[in-house]
Coordinates of C-alpha atoms in Angstrom, one line a residue:
Chain A
M1 CA -175.6 -196.2 49.9
D2 CA -175.2 -192.7 50.7
N3 CA -172.8 -191.5 48.5
A4 CA -172.3 -188.0 49.9
I5 CA -171.0 -189.6 53.4
L6 CA -168.6 -192.2 51.4
R7 CA -167.1 -189.2 49.8
R8 CA -167.0 -187.3 52.7
F9 CA -164.7 -189.8 54.6
N10 CA -162.9 -190.9 51.4
V11 CA -164.2 -194.2 51.9
R12 CA -162.6 -196.9 49.4
A13 CA -164.3 -200.3 49.5
S14 CA -162.4 -203.2 47.4
G15 CA -162.5 -206.7 47.3
Q16 CA -165.3 -209.4 47.5
V17 CA -169.1 -208.8 48.5
A18 CA -168.9 -210.2 51.8
P19 CA -167.8 -210.4 54.7
T20 CA -166.8 -207.1 55.3
L21 CA -163.5 -205.9 57.5
V22 CA -163.6 -202.1 58.1
F23 CA -159.9 -200.6 58.9
A24 CA -159.8 -197.7 60.9
H25 CA -156.4 -195.7 61.1
G26 CA -155.0 -194.4 64.2
F27 CA -153.7 -191.0 65.2
G28 CA -150.8 -189.9 63.1
C29 CA -151.7 -190.7 59.6
D30 CA -154.5 -192.0 57.4
Q31 CA -155.6 -195.0 55.6
Q32 CA -152.4 -195.7 53.7
M33 CA -151.2 -197.1 56.9
W34 CA -153.2 -200.1 55.8
R35 CA -151.4 -200.8 52.5
F36 CA -149.3 -203.6 53.8
V37 CA -152.1 -205.6 55.5
A38 CA -155.7 -204.7 54.0
P39 CA -155.1 -205.8 50.5
R40 CA -154.2 -209.2 51.8
F41 CA -157.9 -209.6 52.9
E42 CA -159.4 -208.8 49.2
S43 CA -159.5 -212.3 48.0
D44 CA -162.2 -213.4 50.5
H45 CA -163.5 -210.3 52.1
R46 CA -164.7 -206.9 51.4
V47 CA -162.2 -204.4 52.7
V48 CA -163.3 -200.9 53.5
L49 CA -161.0 -198.2 53.9
F50 CA -161.5 -194.6 55.3
D51 CA -159.9 -191.5 56.7
Y52 CA -161.5 -189.5 59.8
L53 CA -162.7 -186.0 58.8
G54 CA -160.1 -183.6 58.1
M55 CA -157.3 -186.3 57.6
G56 CA -156.0 -187.9 54.5
G57 CA -158.4 -187.4 51.3
S58 CA -161.6 -186.5 53.7
D59 CA -163.3 -183.4 53.6
L60 CA -161.3 -180.9 55.4
A61 CA -163.6 -178.0 54.4
S62 CA -166.4 -179.4 56.6
Y63 CA -164.5 -180.1 59.6
D64 CA -165.9 -178.6 62.8
P65 CA -163.4 -178.5 65.7
G66 CA -166.1 -178.4 68.2
R67 CA -167.2 -181.9 67.4
Y68 CA -164.0 -183.8 67.6
G69 CA -162.6 -182.7 71.1
A70 CA -163.4 -186.1 72.4
L71 CA -163.5 -189.5 70.8
D72 CA -167.6 -189.5 70.6
G73 CA -167.4 -187.4 67.4
Y74 CA -165.5 -189.9 65.6
A75 CA -167.4 -193.0 66.9
D76 CA -170.5 -190.9 65.5
D77 CA -168.7 -190.6 62.2
V78 CA -167.9 -194.4 62.0
V79 CA -171.5 -195.1 62.9
A80 CA -172.6 -193.0 60.1
I81 CA -170.1 -194.6 57.7
G82 CA -171.2 -198.1 58.8
E83 CA -174.9 -197.1 58.2
A84 CA -174.1 -195.5 54.5
L85 CA -172.5 -198.8 53.9
E86 CA -175.5 -200.7 55.4
L87 CA -173.1 -202.7 57.4
R88 CA -174.5 -205.8 59.7
G89 CA -171.9 -207.8 61.7
A90 CA -168.9 -206.4 59.9
V91 CA -165.6 -206.8 61.4
F92 CA -163.8 -203.4 62.9
V93 CA -160.2 -203.4 62.7
G94 CA -158.9 -200.2 64.7
H95 CA -155.1 -199.3 65.2
S96 CA -154.3 -197.5 68.5
V97 CA -157.1 -194.9 69.2
S98 CA -159.4 -196.5 67.0
G99 CA -159.7 -199.5 69.0
M100 CA -161.7 -197.5 71.5
I101 CA -163.6 -195.6 68.7
G102 CA -164.6 -198.8 67.3
A103 CA -165.7 -199.9 70.7
L104 CA -167.9 -196.6 71.4
A105 CA -169.5 -197.1 67.8
A106 CA -170.4 -200.6 68.8
I107 CA -172.2 -199.4 72.0
R108 CA -174.0 -196.8 69.9
N109 CA -175.2 -199.1 67.3
P110 CA -174.6 -203.0 68.2
G111 CA -175.7 -204.3 65.1
L112 CA -173.1 -202.6 62.7
F113 CA -170.2 -205.2 64.1
S114 CA -169.7 -208.5 65.4
R115 CA -166.4 -208.3 66.4
L116 CA -163.7 -205.6 67.0
V117 CA -160.1 -206.2 66.4
M118 CA -158.1 -203.8 68.4
I119 CA -154.4 -203.4 67.2
G120 CA -152.3 -201.6 70.2
P121 CA -155.2 -200.2 71.8
S122 CA -155.6 -198.0 75.0
P123 CA -158.4 -197.0 77.1
C124 CA -156.6 -194.2 78.9
Y125 CA -153.2 -192.8 78.0
L126 CA -152.8 -190.9 81.2
E127 CA -151.4 -192.0 84.3
D128 CA -154.1 -192.2 87.0
G129 CA -153.1 -193.4 90.5
D130 CA -152.7 -197.4 90.2
Y131 CA -153.7 -197.2 86.5
H132 CA -150.5 -196.5 84.5
G133 CA -151.4 -195.3 80.9
G134 CA -147.8 -194.3 80.1
F135 CA -148.1 -190.4 79.6
T136 CA -148.4 -187.3 81.5
R137 CA -149.7 -184.0 80.5
P138 CA -146.3 -182.5 79.8
D139 CA -146.1 -185.3 77.3
L140 CA -149.0 -184.2 75.3
K141 CA -147.7 -180.7 75.4
G142 CA -144.6 -181.7 73.9
L143 CA -146.2 -183.8 71.3
V144 CA -148.6 -180.7 70.2
E145 CA -145.5 -178.3 70.1
M146 CA -143.5 -181.0 67.8
M147 CA -146.7 -181.4 65.5
R148 CA -147.0 -177.5 65.3
H149 CA -143.3 -177.0 64.4
N150 CA -143.7 -179.5 61.9
D151 CA -146.8 -178.1 60.3
L152 CA -144.5 -175.2 59.4
G153 CA -142.3 -177.7 57.4
W154 CA -144.9 -180.3 56.0
A155 CA -145.8 -178.3 53.1
H156 CA -143.4 -179.9 50.8
Y157 CA -144.9 -183.4 51.7
L158 CA -147.6 -182.3 49.5
A159 CA -145.7 -183.7 46.2
P160 CA -146.5 -187.5 45.5
V161 CA -143.6 -189.6 46.2
A162 CA -143.2 -193.3 44.9
M163 CA -143.0 -195.7 47.9
Q164 CA -140.0 -197.2 48.6
N165 CA -140.7 -201.0 49.2
P166 CA -138.4 -203.1 47.5
D167 CA -139.7 -206.6 48.9
Q168 CA -143.2 -205.7 47.9
P169 CA -143.0 -204.2 44.4
E170 CA -146.8 -204.9 43.9
L171 CA -147.3 -202.4 46.2
A172 CA -144.9 -199.6 44.7
V173 CA -147.8 -197.2 44.0
E174 CA -147.4 -193.4 44.3
L175 CA -148.4 -192.0 47.6
R176 CA -151.5 -189.7 47.7
E177 CA -150.2 -186.0 47.9
S178 CA -151.3 -185.2 51.4
F179 CA -149.6 -188.1 53.2
C180 CA -149.6 -187.5 56.7
A181 CA -149.8 -183.7 56.1
T182 CA -152.7 -183.4 58.4
D183 CA -154.0 -179.9 58.9
A184 CA -152.5 -178.6 62.2
T185 CA -156.0 -177.9 63.8
V186 CA -157.4 -181.3 63.2
A187 CA -154.3 -182.9 64.2
Q188 CA -154.2 -181.3 67.4
R189 CA -157.9 -181.9 68.3
F190 CA -157.4 -185.6 67.5
A191 CA -154.0 -185.6 69.5
E192 CA -156.2 -183.9 72.6
A193 CA -159.3 -186.3 71.9
T194 CA -156.7 -189.5 71.8
F195 CA -154.5 -188.7 74.5
F196 CA -157.2 -187.1 77.1
G197 CA -159.6 -189.4 76.6
D198 CA -160.4 -191.9 79.2
N199 CA -162.9 -194.7 78.1
R200 CA -162.1 -197.2 80.8
A201 CA -165.8 -196.7 82.1
D202 CA -167.4 -197.7 78.7
L203 CA -165.4 -201.0 78.3
A204 CA -167.8 -203.1 80.1
R205 CA -170.8 -201.8 78.1
V206 CA -169.2 -203.1 74.7
P207 CA -171.6 -205.4 73.4
V208 CA -169.3 -207.6 71.0
P209 CA -166.3 -209.8 71.3
S210 CA -163.0 -208.4 70.4
L211 CA -159.4 -209.2 69.7
I212 CA -156.6 -207.2 71.4
L213 CA -153.4 -207.6 69.6
Q214 CA -150.5 -206.4 72.0
C215 CA -147.1 -205.4 70.6
S216 CA -144.0 -206.1 72.3
N217 CA -142.2 -202.8 73.7
D218 CA -145.1 -200.6 72.6
S219 CA -144.4 -197.5 74.4
I220 CA -147.7 -196.1 73.4
A221 CA -149.8 -198.7 74.4
P222 CA -147.7 -201.0 77.0
D223 CA -148.1 -204.5 78.0
A224 CA -149.8 -203.5 81.7
V225 CA -152.4 -201.5 79.4
G226 CA -153.1 -204.6 77.2
E227 CA -153.7 -206.5 80.5
Y228 CA -155.9 -203.9 81.9
L229 CA -158.0 -204.1 78.6
H230 CA -158.0 -207.8 78.5
A231 CA -159.5 -207.8 82.2
H232 CA -162.3 -205.0 81.7
L233 CA -163.2 -205.9 78.2
P234 CA -166.0 -208.7 78.4
G235 CA -165.4 -211.2 75.4
S236 CA -161.9 -210.2 74.9
R237 CA -159.0 -212.1 73.8
L238 CA -155.6 -210.9 74.3
H239 CA -152.9 -212.1 71.7
K240 CA -149.3 -210.8 72.1
L241 CA -147.4 -210.1 68.9
E242 CA -143.5 -210.7 68.4
A243 CA -143.9 -207.5 66.5
S244 CA -142.4 -204.5 68.6
G245 CA -143.3 -200.8 68.2
H246 CA -146.7 -199.3 67.9
C247 CA -147.4 -199.9 64.2
P248 CA -147.2 -204.1 63.6
H249 CA -149.6 -203.5 60.6
M250 CA -146.6 -201.6 59.0
S251 CA -143.6 -203.2 60.5
H252 CA -144.9 -206.8 60.6
P253 CA -147.7 -207.2 58.3
D254 CA -147.4 -211.1 57.8
E255 CA -147.8 -211.6 61.8
T256 CA -150.6 -209.0 61.9
T257 CA -152.3 -210.5 59.0
A258 CA -152.2 -214.2 60.2
A259 CA -153.2 -213.0 63.9
I260 CA -156.3 -211.3 62.2
R261 CA -157.2 -214.3 60.2
D262 CA -156.7 -216.7 63.1
Y263 CA -159.3 -214.9 65.1
L264 CA -161.7 -214.6 62.3
S265 CA -161.3 -218.1 61.3
D266 CA -162.1 -219.0 64.9
F267 CA -165.6 -217.4 64.7
A268 CA -166.3 -218.5 61.2
A269 CA -169.8 -220.2 61.1
Chain B
M1 CA -126.7 -205.9 70.4
T2 CA -123.2 -205.2 68.9
Y3 CA -122.0 -201.9 68.5
A4 CA -121.2 -200.7 65.2
P5 CA -117.5 -200.8 63.8
A6 CA -115.4 -197.8 65.2
M7 CA -117.1 -194.7 62.9
D8 CA -114.9 -192.8 60.5
V9 CA -113.6 -189.9 62.7
Q10 CA -115.1 -187.1 60.2
L11 CA -118.8 -188.4 60.9
D12 CA -117.7 -189.1 64.3
E13 CA -116.7 -185.4 65.0
A14 CA -118.9 -183.9 62.3
P15 CA -120.6 -180.4 63.3
C16 CA -123.7 -182.1 63.4
G17 CA -125.5 -185.2 65.5
Y18 CA -125.4 -188.8 64.1
V19 CA -127.3 -191.8 65.1
S20 CA -128.2 -194.9 63.7
F21 CA -131.4 -196.9 64.9
D22 CA -133.2 -200.1 63.9
D23 CA -137.1 -200.6 63.4
A24 CA -137.5 -201.2 67.2
G25 CA -135.9 -197.8 68.0
R26 CA -132.8 -199.3 69.3
I27 CA -129.7 -197.2 68.7
V28 CA -127.0 -199.1 66.8
A29 CA -124.6 -196.2 66.7
A30 CA -124.4 -192.4 67.8
N31 CA -121.5 -190.1 67.1
A32 CA -119.3 -188.3 69.4
T33 CA -120.9 -184.9 68.6
L34 CA -124.3 -186.1 69.5
A35 CA -123.1 -187.8 72.8
R36 CA -121.5 -184.4 73.7
W37 CA -124.7 -182.6 73.1
L38 CA -126.7 -184.9 75.2
G39 CA -124.3 -185.0 77.8
R40 CA -123.8 -188.8 77.7
P41 CA -120.9 -191.3 77.3
Q42 CA -121.0 -192.3 73.8
A43 CA -120.2 -196.0 74.7
S44 CA -123.4 -195.9 76.6
M45 CA -125.7 -194.9 73.9
A46 CA -125.5 -198.3 71.8
G47 CA -128.3 -200.4 73.0
M48 CA -130.2 -197.2 74.4
S49 CA -133.9 -196.5 73.0
M50 CA -134.5 -193.7 71.0
D51 CA -137.3 -192.9 73.4
A52 CA -134.5 -191.9 76.2
L53 CA -133.5 -189.1 73.8
Y54 CA -136.8 -187.4 73.3
A55 CA -138.3 -184.5 75.4
P56 CA -141.7 -185.3 77.0
G57 CA -144.0 -186.3 73.9
G58 CA -141.3 -187.2 71.7
A59 CA -141.4 -190.9 72.0
I60 CA -145.2 -190.6 70.9
F61 CA -144.4 -188.4 68.0
H62 CA -141.6 -191.1 67.0
Q63 CA -144.0 -193.9 66.8
T64 CA -147.1 -192.1 65.6
H65 CA -145.3 -189.6 62.9
F66 CA -141.5 -190.5 62.5
V67 CA -142.0 -194.3 61.9
P68 CA -144.8 -194.4 59.4
L69 CA -142.9 -191.8 57.4
L70 CA -139.7 -193.8 57.5
K71 CA -141.5 -197.1 56.6
L72 CA -143.9 -195.6 53.9
R73 CA -141.5 -193.1 52.4
G74 CA -138.0 -194.5 53.4
E75 CA -137.0 -190.9 54.6
A76 CA -137.9 -187.8 56.3
S77 CA -136.3 -184.4 56.0
E78 CA -136.2 -181.3 58.0
L79 CA -138.4 -183.0 60.6
Y80 CA -138.6 -181.0 63.8
V81 CA -138.0 -183.0 67.0
S82 CA -137.2 -182.0 70.5
L83 CA -134.4 -184.1 72.1
R84 CA -133.5 -183.9 75.8
A85 CA -130.0 -183.9 77.3
A86 CA -128.9 -186.1 80.3
N87 CA -129.4 -183.1 82.5
G88 CA -132.7 -182.2 81.5
D89 CA -131.8 -179.4 78.9
A90 CA -134.2 -179.2 76.0
L91 CA -132.2 -179.7 72.5
P92 CA -134.7 -178.6 69.6
V93 CA -133.1 -180.2 66.5
L94 CA -134.0 -180.5 62.7
A95 CA -133.9 -184.3 61.4
N96 CA -132.9 -185.6 58.1
A97 CA -133.2 -189.4 57.9
C98 CA -132.9 -192.3 55.6
R99 CA -134.2 -195.8 56.3
H100 CA -132.4 -198.9 54.4
E101 CA -133.7 -202.2 54.5
L102 CA -130.4 -204.4 55.2
P103 CA -130.0 -208.4 55.2
G104 CA -129.4 -208.0 59.0
G105 CA -132.6 -205.8 59.5
A106 CA -133.5 -202.2 58.5
R107 CA -131.5 -199.3 59.9
T108 CA -132.2 -195.6 60.0
D109 CA -129.4 -193.2 59.5
C110 CA -130.4 -189.8 61.2
V111 CA -128.5 -186.4 61.1
L112 CA -129.3 -183.8 63.4
V113 CA -128.7 -180.2 63.5
P114 CA -129.6 -178.1 66.4
M115 CA -131.8 -175.2 66.0
R116 CA -132.2 -173.2 69.4
Q117 CA -132.1 -170.0 67.6
R118 CA -134.5 -171.0 65.1
H119 CA -136.9 -172.6 67.6
H120 CA -137.4 -169.3 69.4
F121 CA -138.0 -167.5 66.2
E122 CA -140.3 -170.5 64.8
Q123 CA -142.1 -170.2 68.3
A124 CA -142.5 -166.3 67.7
L125 CA -143.8 -167.4 64.1
I126 CA -146.5 -169.7 65.3
R127 CA -147.6 -167.3 68.3
A128 CA -147.8 -164.5 65.7
R129 CA -150.0 -166.8 63.0
E130 CA -152.4 -168.0 66.0
A131 CA -152.6 -164.0 67.0
A132 CA -153.4 -163.4 63.4
E133 CA -155.9 -165.9 63.0
A134 CA -157.6 -165.0 66.3
A135 CA -158.0 -161.3 65.2
R136 CA -159.2 -162.5 61.8
D137 CA -161.9 -164.5 63.5
A138 CA -162.8 -161.8 65.8
K139 CA -163.0 -159.2 62.8
A140 CA -165.3 -161.7 61.1
R141 CA -167.6 -161.9 64.3
F142 CA -167.5 -157.9 64.7
L143 CA -168.5 -157.7 61.1
S144 CA -171.5 -160.1 61.5
M145 CA -172.3 -158.3 64.8
M146 CA -172.3 -154.8 63.1
A147 CA -174.4 -155.9 59.9
H148 CA -177.2 -157.1 62.0
E149 CA -177.1 -155.4 65.4
I150 CA -176.6 -151.8 64.4
R151 CA -178.2 -151.7 61.0
T152 CA -181.4 -153.2 62.3
P153 CA -182.2 -150.2 64.6
L154 CA -180.8 -147.8 62.2
S155 CA -183.2 -148.9 59.5
A156 CA -186.1 -148.6 62.1
M157 CA -185.0 -144.8 62.7
I158 CA -184.7 -144.0 59.0
G159 CA -187.7 -145.9 58.1
L160 CA -189.9 -144.1 61.0
A161 CA -188.6 -140.8 60.0
H162 CA -189.5 -141.2 56.5
V163 CA -193.2 -142.2 57.7
L164 CA -193.4 -139.2 59.6
L165 CA -192.2 -137.2 56.6
Q166 CA -195.0 -138.6 54.8
D167 CA -197.6 -137.2 57.0
L168 CA -198.8 -140.7 57.8
H169 CA -199.3 -139.7 61.2
G170 CA -200.9 -136.8 60.5
P171 CA -199.3 -133.5 59.2
L172 CA -196.3 -132.1 60.5
A173 CA -195.7 -128.3 61.5
P174 CA -192.6 -126.8 59.4
E175 CA -190.1 -126.8 62.5
Q176 CA -191.2 -130.4 63.0
R177 CA -190.4 -131.4 59.5
E178 CA -187.3 -129.7 59.4
D179 CA -186.1 -131.7 62.7
V180 CA -187.5 -134.9 61.4
E181 CA -185.7 -134.1 58.1
L182 CA -182.5 -133.9 60.0
I183 CA -183.1 -137.0 61.8
R184 CA -183.6 -139.0 58.3
K185 CA -180.5 -137.4 56.9
A186 CA -178.4 -138.0 59.9
G187 CA -179.6 -141.8 59.8
T188 CA -178.6 -142.1 55.9
D189 CA -175.3 -140.6 56.6
I190 CA -174.5 -143.3 59.3
D191 CA -175.9 -145.9 57.3
R192 CA -173.9 -144.8 54.4
L193 CA -170.7 -144.8 56.6
I194 CA -171.2 -148.2 58.1
G195 CA -171.9 -149.4 54.5
E196 CA -168.5 -148.2 53.4
I197 CA -166.8 -149.5 56.4
L198 CA -168.3 -152.8 56.4
R199 CA -167.6 -153.0 52.5
Y200 CA -163.9 -152.1 53.1
A201 CA -163.6 -154.7 56.0
R202 CA -165.1 -157.5 53.7
A203 CA -163.0 -156.4 50.9
E204 CA -159.7 -156.5 52.9
S205 CA -160.6 -159.7 54.6
G206 CA -161.3 -161.2 51.2
Q207 CA -165.0 -162.5 52.5
D208 CA -166.5 -161.8 49.3
T209 CA -165.5 -163.6 46.3
A210 CA -165.1 -161.7 43.1
A211 CA -167.7 -163.2 40.5
L212 CA -165.7 -162.4 37.5
Q213 CA -167.1 -162.4 33.9
A214 CA -166.5 -160.3 30.6
V215 CA -167.8 -156.9 31.0
P216 CA -167.9 -154.8 28.1
L217 CA -166.5 -151.1 28.9
D218 CA -169.1 -149.2 27.1
D219 CA -171.8 -150.8 29.2
A220 CA -169.9 -150.2 32.3
F221 CA -169.2 -146.3 31.4
A222 CA -172.7 -145.7 30.5
A223 CA -174.0 -147.2 33.9
V224 CA -171.5 -144.8 35.8
E225 CA -172.0 -141.9 33.5
S226 CA -176.0 -142.1 34.0
I227 CA -175.7 -141.8 37.7
L228 CA -173.2 -139.0 37.8
H229 CA -175.1 -137.3 35.2
N230 CA -176.0 -134.3 37.0
R231 CA -172.9 -133.8 39.2
W232 CA -170.8 -132.3 36.7
Q233 CA -173.2 -129.4 36.4
E234 CA -173.4 -129.1 40.0
A235 CA -169.7 -129.1 40.4
G236 CA -169.2 -126.6 37.3
V237 CA -166.8 -129.1 35.5
H238 CA -166.7 -130.3 32.0
Y239 CA -166.8 -134.1 31.7
E240 CA -166.2 -136.1 28.3
R241 CA -165.6 -139.8 27.6
R242 CA -162.4 -139.7 25.3
C243 CA -162.8 -143.0 23.8
A244 CA -164.8 -143.9 21.1
P245 CA -167.4 -146.8 21.2
S246 CA -165.7 -150.1 21.1
T247 CA -166.2 -153.9 21.6
C248 CA -163.6 -153.9 24.3
A249 CA -164.3 -155.7 27.3
V250 CA -162.5 -156.7 30.9
Q251 CA -162.6 -159.6 32.9
A252 CA -164.2 -158.2 36.1
D253 CA -166.9 -158.5 38.6
P254 CA -169.4 -156.0 37.5
M255 CA -170.7 -154.7 40.9
R256 CA -166.9 -153.9 42.0
L257 CA -165.9 -152.3 38.5
H258 CA -169.0 -150.4 38.8
Q259 CA -168.1 -149.1 42.3
I260 CA -164.5 -148.5 41.4
L261 CA -165.4 -146.2 38.3
L262 CA -168.0 -144.3 40.6
N263 CA -165.6 -143.7 43.2
L264 CA -163.0 -142.4 40.9
L265 CA -165.3 -140.2 38.9
A266 CA -167.0 -138.6 42.0
N267 CA -163.5 -138.1 43.7
A268 CA -162.6 -136.3 40.3
A269 CA -165.6 -134.3 40.6
N270 CA -164.9 -133.1 44.2
H271 CA -161.1 -132.4 43.4
T272 CA -161.6 -130.3 40.3
P273 CA -162.5 -126.6 41.0
P274 CA -165.3 -125.0 38.7
G275 CA -164.2 -124.7 35.3
G276 CA -162.0 -127.7 35.3
R277 CA -162.3 -130.9 33.1
V278 CA -162.6 -134.7 33.8
S279 CA -162.3 -137.3 31.2
L280 CA -162.8 -141.1 31.0
D281 CA -160.5 -142.9 28.5
Y282 CA -159.2 -146.5 28.0
A283 CA -156.1 -147.9 26.5
V284 CA -154.9 -151.5 25.8
A285 CA -151.8 -151.8 27.7
A286 CA -148.3 -152.7 26.6
N287 CA -148.9 -156.2 27.6
P288 CA -151.7 -156.9 25.3
D289 CA -153.9 -158.9 27.9
R290 CA -154.5 -156.2 29.7
V291 CA -156.8 -152.7 29.9
R292 CA -156.0 -149.6 31.5
I293 CA -158.8 -147.4 32.2
D294 CA -157.9 -143.7 32.9
V295 CA -159.8 -141.2 35.1
C296 CA -158.0 -138.0 34.4
D297 CA -158.9 -134.4 36.2
T298 CA -157.6 -131.0 36.1
G299 CA -157.7 -130.7 39.9
C300 CA -155.1 -129.6 42.3
G301 CA -153.2 -132.7 42.2
I302 CA -151.3 -134.6 44.8
A303 CA -148.2 -134.1 46.0
P304 CA -145.6 -137.0 45.5
D305 CA -145.2 -138.0 49.3
Q306 CA -148.8 -138.2 49.4
R307 CA -149.4 -140.2 46.5
A308 CA -148.7 -143.3 48.4
R309 CA -151.0 -142.7 51.0
V310 CA -153.8 -141.9 48.6
F311 CA -154.9 -145.3 48.9
E312 CA -154.5 -146.1 52.4
P313 CA -157.6 -146.2 54.5
F314 CA -158.9 -143.3 56.7
V315 CA -156.8 -141.2 54.9
Q316 CA -158.1 -137.8 53.0
I317 CA -155.9 -135.9 51.2
G318 CA -156.2 -132.1 50.0
R319 CA -160.0 -131.3 49.5
V320 CA -160.6 -128.4 47.3
G321 CA -164.0 -127.4 46.3
R322 CA -165.6 -130.0 48.3
P323 CA -169.2 -129.4 49.1
A324 CA -169.8 -128.3 52.6
G325 CA -171.1 -130.5 55.1
S326 CA -170.0 -133.5 53.5
R327 CA -167.7 -135.9 55.3
G328 CA -166.2 -139.2 54.1
T329 CA -164.5 -142.0 55.9
G330 CA -161.5 -141.8 53.7
L331 CA -162.2 -145.4 52.5
G332 CA -163.5 -145.0 49.0
L333 CA -159.9 -145.3 47.4
A334 CA -158.9 -148.0 50.0
I335 CA -162.0 -149.8 49.0
S336 CA -161.4 -149.6 45.1
R337 CA -158.1 -150.8 45.4
E338 CA -159.1 -153.8 47.4
F339 CA -161.6 -154.6 44.6
A340 CA -159.2 -154.0 42.0
L341 CA -156.8 -156.6 43.4
A342 CA -159.5 -159.0 44.2
M343 CA -160.2 -158.9 40.3
R344 CA -156.3 -159.4 39.6
G345 CA -155.9 -155.9 38.5
T346 CA -154.3 -152.9 39.8
L347 CA -155.1 -149.4 40.8
E348 CA -152.6 -146.7 40.5
V349 CA -152.2 -142.9 40.6
D350 CA -150.1 -140.4 38.5
S351 CA -150.2 -136.7 39.5
T352 CA -148.6 -133.3 38.7
P353 CA -149.5 -130.8 41.8
G354 CA -151.3 -127.7 40.3
E355 CA -152.2 -129.6 36.9
G356 CA -154.3 -132.7 37.8
S357 CA -154.4 -136.3 38.5
V358 CA -154.7 -139.5 36.4
F359 CA -155.9 -142.5 38.1
S360 CA -155.2 -145.8 36.2
L361 CA -157.4 -149.0 36.7
T362 CA -155.7 -152.0 35.0
L363 CA -157.8 -155.3 34.5
P364 CA -157.3 -158.4 32.6
S365 CA -158.6 -158.0 29.0
A366 CA -161.7 -160.2 28.2
T367 CA -161.9 -159.3 24.2

């Protein structure tokens, strides 16, 4: 176990000894997004959470912008984490852009993961002829603009806040200080890597089976994108959730958990 | 999708926008003010997606930032979002929102205040910050370049002149010796100037962190006095340390403290005419946690309007009795002040033209 790597990426492991589920957050926040879903697997899985570099509780000081302009840098980090944890045949659960990051990691080191679960994934967000990724360059410019202006005001979010979740009091723990207050440079690089990335050509090389969880009315990963993925990702299963929006693991944790469990049990030896 | 019951007229026509939406981003209600800003019929807004209100990129921001914030914290405040009116005009707003879990499904209430003016101001701030960061990076690169590229050949020049002066390549004729001596001196002068400039630039950019420790004043004073030992005689100036030996200590970086004292005493020597006096003293200041070190001279003093400028970089004020041929960069006091600040201290001057000056270095006490 390489503890330096685990500290660097704020890796938290809990639950049982095996089998292992690695949860990867998407663009916009950090591992706290999994707090409604990940704990539900602790009774019979090892649950691993982490933050990408520069986000959440990971080591911002060692962040090198040059490495993170494309998804490859993030995928390399996932491989590093997987190797530090000595994973073999674990299940990778990636939200949004992490679906692709997991796919790239699996290509790099096929032994790490036996299956990928992708929540609201997209291999390419930009419009490209017949391919409708959903976004244009002005969209990305507008997004970065909004993020920069909010960077001026995010400072006050550094105070810890008790979570508001009356229907799940067992999860009422204080949020870590830097909730969603990602450094502006880091956030912008991640936005560029995510929304300017094009991993359609990588799909054919993904060596393990995958589950695509498609939300209804997901403006970031619309139905057409989910269908494209299913058609081009070998060994993939497409499951449509009733949950709408882009973060079903936050808005509809029950349905999301059930969908993941069903998939895992189908593959149980 | 049922439209919300008629809104209270005060909310409907309040000088702020109001919109309420569900977890799917569907608008449940919007007030007349917001509808007017957006150039949309109020009745048409119910059932519309929040995505339709956002400028490009906003829909992404809604899903990736706004929604998680609302779900995890239950509220968002002072969020900058960019809306777009029906005619395409941009409407930058500041949003406060609160999410409520209700029996029929969650609702987020959101109040919007336009910030067109502030938007321009913020844009300017962001640009200025980026420019400052770029300038700081450029300066750091320049410093690094100077340190290596300029000093390396300079060292070679000085070193080789020294070798020649040692007669290591055969004896030098008197005229040759004189010229090589000038080369060596010019080289060391440049090296010293570059050293000062680098030191100042590093101090000003805060690149070197101060290593603070308890430094006994007696030790610091003795070190500086041993270096300037002959200076007083050369200048024809009487020097004395006024304070008695003590155990008094300050919280300081020994190297920086040494530099400051050296700078202040050397300045005093340069600014005091022959027959004058220079003294070194200290006092425990009114705030018992600080110590004030005073370097006094009976030089020409500094005019009131010049006193503030004396610490500015590249400024040289009123030379009296300055040894001929020596030049300075005007950085000594600027560096000293940066050093003082880095050690959480201050460096100030008091002066009476015609009588003399007192330079006071105040540092945290370590006794």
